[in-house]
Amino acid sequence: MEVHTVGTSSKNTAKTAAVMSLISRRPAEKIVSELGTTGQGPSSALQADDRSDSASAAREQIEYIDIDRIDDDPRNFYELSGLDELAANIELLGLQQPIRVRPGEEPGRYVIVSGHRRRAAMRQLVMDGHGELRDLPCIVERGQESAALQELRLIMANSDTRKLTSFELGKQAERVNDLLYQLRDEEGVEFPGRMRDHVAEACNVSKSKLARLKVIQENLAKPWRPTYEKGKLAEATAYALAQMSAERQQVIYDGLVKQGAMPGSAMEHMVRAYGDSLAQVDAVECKTYGNGPCLNREEMQKRVMGQNHWAYNYCRQCCDKCSELAKCKYACSMLADKVKQLKADAKAQKQQEQLVREEKERPQVEQIKQLWKRFGEARAAAEKSVEECFGAADRYFSEKDGPTYEKRERLEGNFSENTTLPYGYSCYLGEVQHYVKLADLLGVSLDYLLCRTDDPAGFVPQPEGQLVFNGWMPGGTLPRTPCDVVVDLDVGDGVIVREVCRFDGKALRFQDNGEAIDFLPVRWMMLPDVVSDSDTKTG
């Protein structure tokens, strides 16, 4: 390959100075106006200032050109966004800055150097009926610049007049890099130092940001690019994705879409978390059915992308060792028999736990049922409706409450320890039991604690020596401790027989022979203990 050194003629020196001035954004109008000419170097340009005729000829002037004679530069890759707002501003205030153009290849036609958005907004106004705006104020650049220098000036002009998206900035940097190398290799422009430093300076970005944009430009996968190019994907998110393989980027994209999420809303920490979990999936090897990557990798990827990015990733090991195997729908198909057995075992265990729980809750449930039945019996005896009880309890009543309460009073339906008590918004048995235990500890009645009476013994004071009965209890209940009871028994055919019997802590038994009573108790009442004569005398 032949290597040769670029000469340092006055022409090349002037061109280098002008290009460097353009890159660094320093004022260099006089030097830039001489680019592409066969004229003198910088010293000659300064001498030209003394020539009034030359200065007058070089002075820029505004010309009015029909909008249909002005063409876009095909090398302009910037998006023409915000045209409606710009058109409204121009309609209100007028065009504040003329459009820079250069003569086109065809006579009478011009190509935009700077002002593509302004020309597009003006065309929109003309199409809306503002024919007086057809002639656009333009500055025509007459210099014969090279194509590379024309495009470089196009890029510099656009970058100074708009806020660039991350994509546009990356595209701009890529193109500036190509143009600078073209100017160096084909037109003899010398660039001291490293080229990437000049690109960063020309694009007015840091070298680290330029490196990130290059990674995104080269490695961002196809499904993410439209969102990124429209400026809807954050640069940090795009950079995090571009550091992953194209396959992994595709998996993340498909997973987010399936979740119903907008890919453009993905945050950096989210895609990095998914990326880390997917990397753990890829690292799993199958040592049971083959030597190599896990045979269930695709299903594991679906599981990772089917949950929140912050969720714990179980798919970092063989499914055979996973604690979630029995309930995971993404489990390896090779373990189907094991999964079936685990599900059967889990079902049996769940049933056993349910039985244990029901047995443990049974005393609580029985008490809740007793309360519901007693409320129902009291309501029926008082000949009051459910609605009237709701009103007395200051509770809102709806039409469905009547049948629901009547059904519960008949002990129909399911009861659990969490079943609420009658006529309370959130009243549970445990809360009532707290007061019962407190009353037992203090040796007073609930009526006394709840200010229903001033007598600690009960609601109605009893004369001395009179037996105090606890009242009739429904037949579906039993005393809490061994005692004598009087019980009404249903012996069949509607015949009710009253008997005095003994409750031994488990069942009701006849007093004369101790046999268990098989007849259905209708109701019962606990009797007080018999006091002997000796106890009476000593008392």
mmCIF file of N, CA, C and O in Angstrom, residues 428-464:
data_model
loop_
_atom_site.group_PDB
_atom_site.id
_atom_site.type_symbol
_atom_site.label_atom_id
_atom_site.label_comp_id
_atom_site.label_asym_id
_atom_site.label_seq_id
_atom_site.Cartn_x
_atom_site.Cartn_y
_atom_site.Cartn_z
ATOM 1 N N TYR A 428 -65.802 -10.525 65.459
ATOM 2 C CA TYR A 428 -65.394 -11.929 65.399
ATOM 3 C C TYR A 428 -65.444 -12.537 66.802
ATOM 4 O O TYR A 428 -65.409 -11.828 67.817
ATOM 5 N N LEU A 429 -65.497 -13.851 66.835
ATOM 6 C CA LEU A 429 -65.635 -14.569 68.099
ATOM 7 C C LEU A 429 -64.482 -14.237 69.050
ATOM 8 O O LEU A 429 -64.693 -14.098 70.258
ATOM 9 N N GLY A 430 -63.274 -14.129 68.517
ATOM 10 C CA GLY A 430 -62.129 -13.865 69.370
ATOM 11 C C GLY A 430 -62.300 -12.603 70.197
ATOM 12 O O GLY A 430 -61.909 -12.548 71.371
ATOM 13 N N GLU A 431 -62.918 -11.571 69.610
ATOM 14 C CA GLU A 431 -63.126 -10.320 70.329
ATOM 15 C C GLU A 431 -64.112 -10.508 71.478
ATOM 16 O O GLU A 431 -63.914 -9.977 72.581
ATOM 17 N N VAL A 432 -65.173 -11.290 71.243
ATOM 18 C CA VAL A 432 -66.150 -11.558 72.293
ATOM 19 C C VAL A 432 -65.518 -12.390 73.401
ATOM 20 O O VAL A 432 -65.738 -12.154 74.594
ATOM 21 N N GLN A 433 -64.704 -13.363 73.023
ATOM 22 C CA GLN A 433 -64.080 -14.235 74.018
ATOM 23 C C GLN A 433 -63.155 -13.460 74.941
ATOM 24 O O GLN A 433 -62.994 -13.820 76.110
ATOM 25 N N HIS A 434 -62.523 -12.412 74.415
ATOM 26 C CA HIS A 434 -61.661 -11.598 75.270
ATOM 27 C C HIS A 434 -62.457 -11.025 76.447
ATOM 28 O O HIS A 434 -61.997 -11.043 77.602
ATOM 29 N N TYR A 435 -63.669 -10.535 76.166
ATOM 30 C CA TYR A 435 -64.495 -9.964 77.223
ATOM 31 C C TYR A 435 -65.019 -11.048 78.167
ATOM 32 O O TYR A 435 -65.132 -10.832 79.375
ATOM 33 N N VAL A 436 -65.336 -12.221 77.608
ATOM 34 C CA VAL A 436 -65.813 -13.321 78.452
ATOM 35 C C VAL A 436 -64.719 -13.738 79.438
ATOM 36 O O VAL A 436 -64.965 -13.929 80.637
ATOM 37 N N LYS A 437 -63.491 -13.898 78.943
ATOM 38 C CA LYS A 437 -62.387 -14.282 79.810
ATOM 39 C C LYS A 437 -62.124 -13.212 80.872
ATOM 40 O O LYS A 437 -61.802 -13.525 82.025
ATOM 41 N N LEU A 438 -62.241 -11.958 80.479
ATOM 42 C CA LEU A 438 -62.031 -10.878 81.437
ATOM 43 C C LEU A 438 -63.106 -10.887 82.512
ATOM 44 O O LEU A 438 -62.815 -10.689 83.704
ATOM 45 N N ALA A 439 -64.368 -11.149 82.122
ATOM 46 C CA ALA A 439 -65.458 -11.226 83.101
ATOM 47 C C ALA A 439 -65.245 -12.388 84.058
ATOM 48 O O ALA A 439 -65.467 -12.268 85.274
ATOM 49 N N ASP A 440 -64.783 -13.539 83.518
ATOM 50 C CA ASP A 440 -64.505 -14.699 84.381
ATOM 51 C C ASP A 440 -63.386 -14.383 85.360
ATOM 52 O O ASP A 440 -63.435 -14.773 86.531
ATOM 53 N N LEU A 441 -62.351 -13.680 84.891
ATOM 54 C CA LEU A 441 -61.249 -13.331 85.771
ATOM 55 C C LEU A 441 -61.693 -12.406 86.893
ATOM 56 O O LEU A 441 -61.282 -12.562 88.053
ATOM 57 N N LEU A 442 -62.559 -11.456 86.561
ATOM 58 C CA LEU A 442 -62.992 -10.469 87.550
ATOM 59 C C LEU A 442 -64.158 -10.968 88.393
ATOM 60 O O LEU A 442 -64.536 -10.317 89.370
ATOM 61 N N GLY A 443 -64.758 -12.096 87.995
ATOM 62 C CA GLY A 443 -65.869 -12.651 88.759
ATOM 63 C C GLY A 443 -67.137 -11.853 88.635
ATOM 64 O O GLY A 443 -67.947 -11.797 89.576
ATOM 65 N N VAL A 444 -67.336 -11.231 87.483
ATOM 66 C CA VAL A 444 -68.557 -10.451 87.248
ATOM 67 C C VAL A 444 -69.186 -10.902 85.936
ATOM 68 O O VAL A 444 -68.594 -11.681 85.166
ATOM 69 N N SER A 445 -70.374 -10.409 85.687
ATOM 70 C CA SER A 445 -71.067 -10.762 84.454
ATOM 71 C C SER A 445 -70.722 -9.782 83.338
ATOM 72 O O SER A 445 -70.263 -8.659 83.594
ATOM 73 N N LEU A 446 -70.992 -10.219 82.119
ATOM 74 C CA LEU A 446 -70.823 -9.310 80.978
ATOM 75 C C LEU A 446 -71.804 -8.153 81.059
ATOM 76 O O LEU A 446 -71.498 -7.039 80.630
ATOM 77 N N ASP A 447 -73.002 -8.414 81.603
ATOM 78 C CA ASP A 447 -73.968 -7.321 81.776
ATOM 79 C C ASP A 447 -73.374 -6.203 82.629
ATOM 80 O O ASP A 447 -73.567 -5.023 82.359
ATOM 81 N N TYR A 448 -72.620 -6.597 83.649
ATOM 82 C CA TYR A 448 -72.021 -5.599 84.536
ATOM 83 C C TYR A 448 -70.907 -4.832 83.810
ATOM 84 O O TYR A 448 -70.823 -3.608 83.876
ATOM 85 N N LEU A 449 -70.048 -5.584 83.092
ATOM 86 C CA LEU A 449 -68.946 -4.923 82.389
ATOM 87 C C LEU A 449 -69.447 -3.975 81.306
ATOM 88 O O LEU A 449 -68.838 -2.936 81.054
ATOM 89 N N LEU A 450 -70.555 -4.333 80.688
ATOM 90 C CA LEU A 450 -71.098 -3.516 79.592
ATOM 91 C C LEU A 450 -72.119 -2.507 80.084
ATOM 92 O O LEU A 450 -72.862 -1.932 79.280
ATOM 93 N N CYS A 451 -72.136 -2.320 81.422
ATOM 94 C CA CYS A 451 -72.997 -1.289 82.033
ATOM 95 C C CYS A 451 -74.488 -1.547 81.816
ATOM 96 O O CYS A 451 -75.289 -0.612 81.743
ATOM 97 N N ARG A 452 -74.832 -2.827 81.708
ATOM 98 C CA ARG A 452 -76.256 -3.157 81.601
ATOM 99 C C ARG A 452 -76.907 -3.277 82.977
ATOM 100 O O ARG A 452 -78.109 -3.290 83.096
ATOM 101 N N THR A 453 -76.110 -3.425 83.991
ATOM 102 C CA THR A 453 -76.610 -3.520 85.365
ATOM 103 C C THR A 453 -75.516 -3.052 86.311
ATOM 104 O O THR A 453 -74.325 -3.073 85.962
ATOM 105 N N ASP A 454 -75.947 -2.646 87.515
ATOM 106 C CA ASP A 454 -74.991 -2.259 88.536
ATOM 107 C C ASP A 454 -74.653 -3.418 89.470
ATOM 108 O O ASP A 454 -73.815 -3.263 90.367
ATOM 109 N N ASP A 455 -75.309 -4.575 89.255
ATOM 110 C CA ASP A 455 -75.044 -5.750 90.074
ATOM 111 C C ASP A 455 -73.982 -6.592 89.381
ATOM 112 O O ASP A 455 -74.207 -7.093 88.281
ATOM 113 N N PRO A 456 -72.807 -6.787 90.008
ATOM 114 C CA PRO A 456 -71.750 -7.589 89.374
ATOM 115 C C PRO A 456 -72.171 -9.008 89.081
ATOM 116 O O PRO A 456 -71.593 -9.657 88.199
ATOM 117 N N ALA A 457 -73.207 -9.528 89.779
ATOM 118 C CA ALA A 457 -73.599 -10.928 89.594
ATOM 119 C C ALA A 457 -74.410 -11.145 88.326
ATOM 120 O O ALA A 457 -74.449 -12.249 87.789
ATOM 121 N N GLY A 458 -75.074 -10.179 87.852
ATOM 122 C CA GLY A 458 -75.895 -10.407 86.675
ATOM 123 C C GLY A 458 -76.816 -9.255 86.389
ATOM 124 O O GLY A 458 -76.852 -8.252 87.111
ATOM 125 N N PHE A 459 -77.613 -9.440 85.353
ATOM 126 C CA PHE A 459 -78.487 -8.368 84.906
ATOM 127 C C PHE A 459 -79.658 -8.145 85.861
ATOM 128 O O PHE A 459 -80.038 -7.020 86.150
ATOM 129 N N VAL A 460 -80.265 -9.266 86.388
ATOM 130 C CA VAL A 460 -81.422 -9.157 87.280
ATOM 131 C C VAL A 460 -81.026 -9.657 88.670
ATOM 132 O O VAL A 460 -80.677 -10.830 88.808
ATOM 133 N N PRO A 461 -81.034 -8.814 89.684
ATOM 134 C CA PRO A 461 -80.687 -9.272 91.037
ATOM 135 C C PRO A 461 -81.662 -10.357 91.499
ATOM 136 O O PRO A 461 -82.867 -10.265 91.277
ATOM 137 N N GLN A 462 -81.149 -11.421 92.120
ATOM 138 C CA GLN A 462 -81.970 -12.532 92.582
ATOM 139 C C GLN A 462 -82.089 -12.491 94.107
ATOM 140 O O GLN A 462 -81.114 -12.197 94.794
ATOM 141 N N PRO A 463 -83.275 -12.826 94.625
ATOM 142 C CA PRO A 463 -83.426 -12.889 96.085
ATOM 143 C C PRO A 463 -82.514 -13.948 96.658
ATOM 144 O O PRO A 463 -82.193 -14.929 96.000
ATOM 145 N N GLU A 464 -82.099 -13.752 97.936
ATOM 146 C CA GLU A 464 -81.199 -14.687 98.589
ATOM 147 C C GLU A 464 -81.839 -16.061 98.690
ATOM 148 O O GLU A 464 -83.007 -16.196 99.057
#
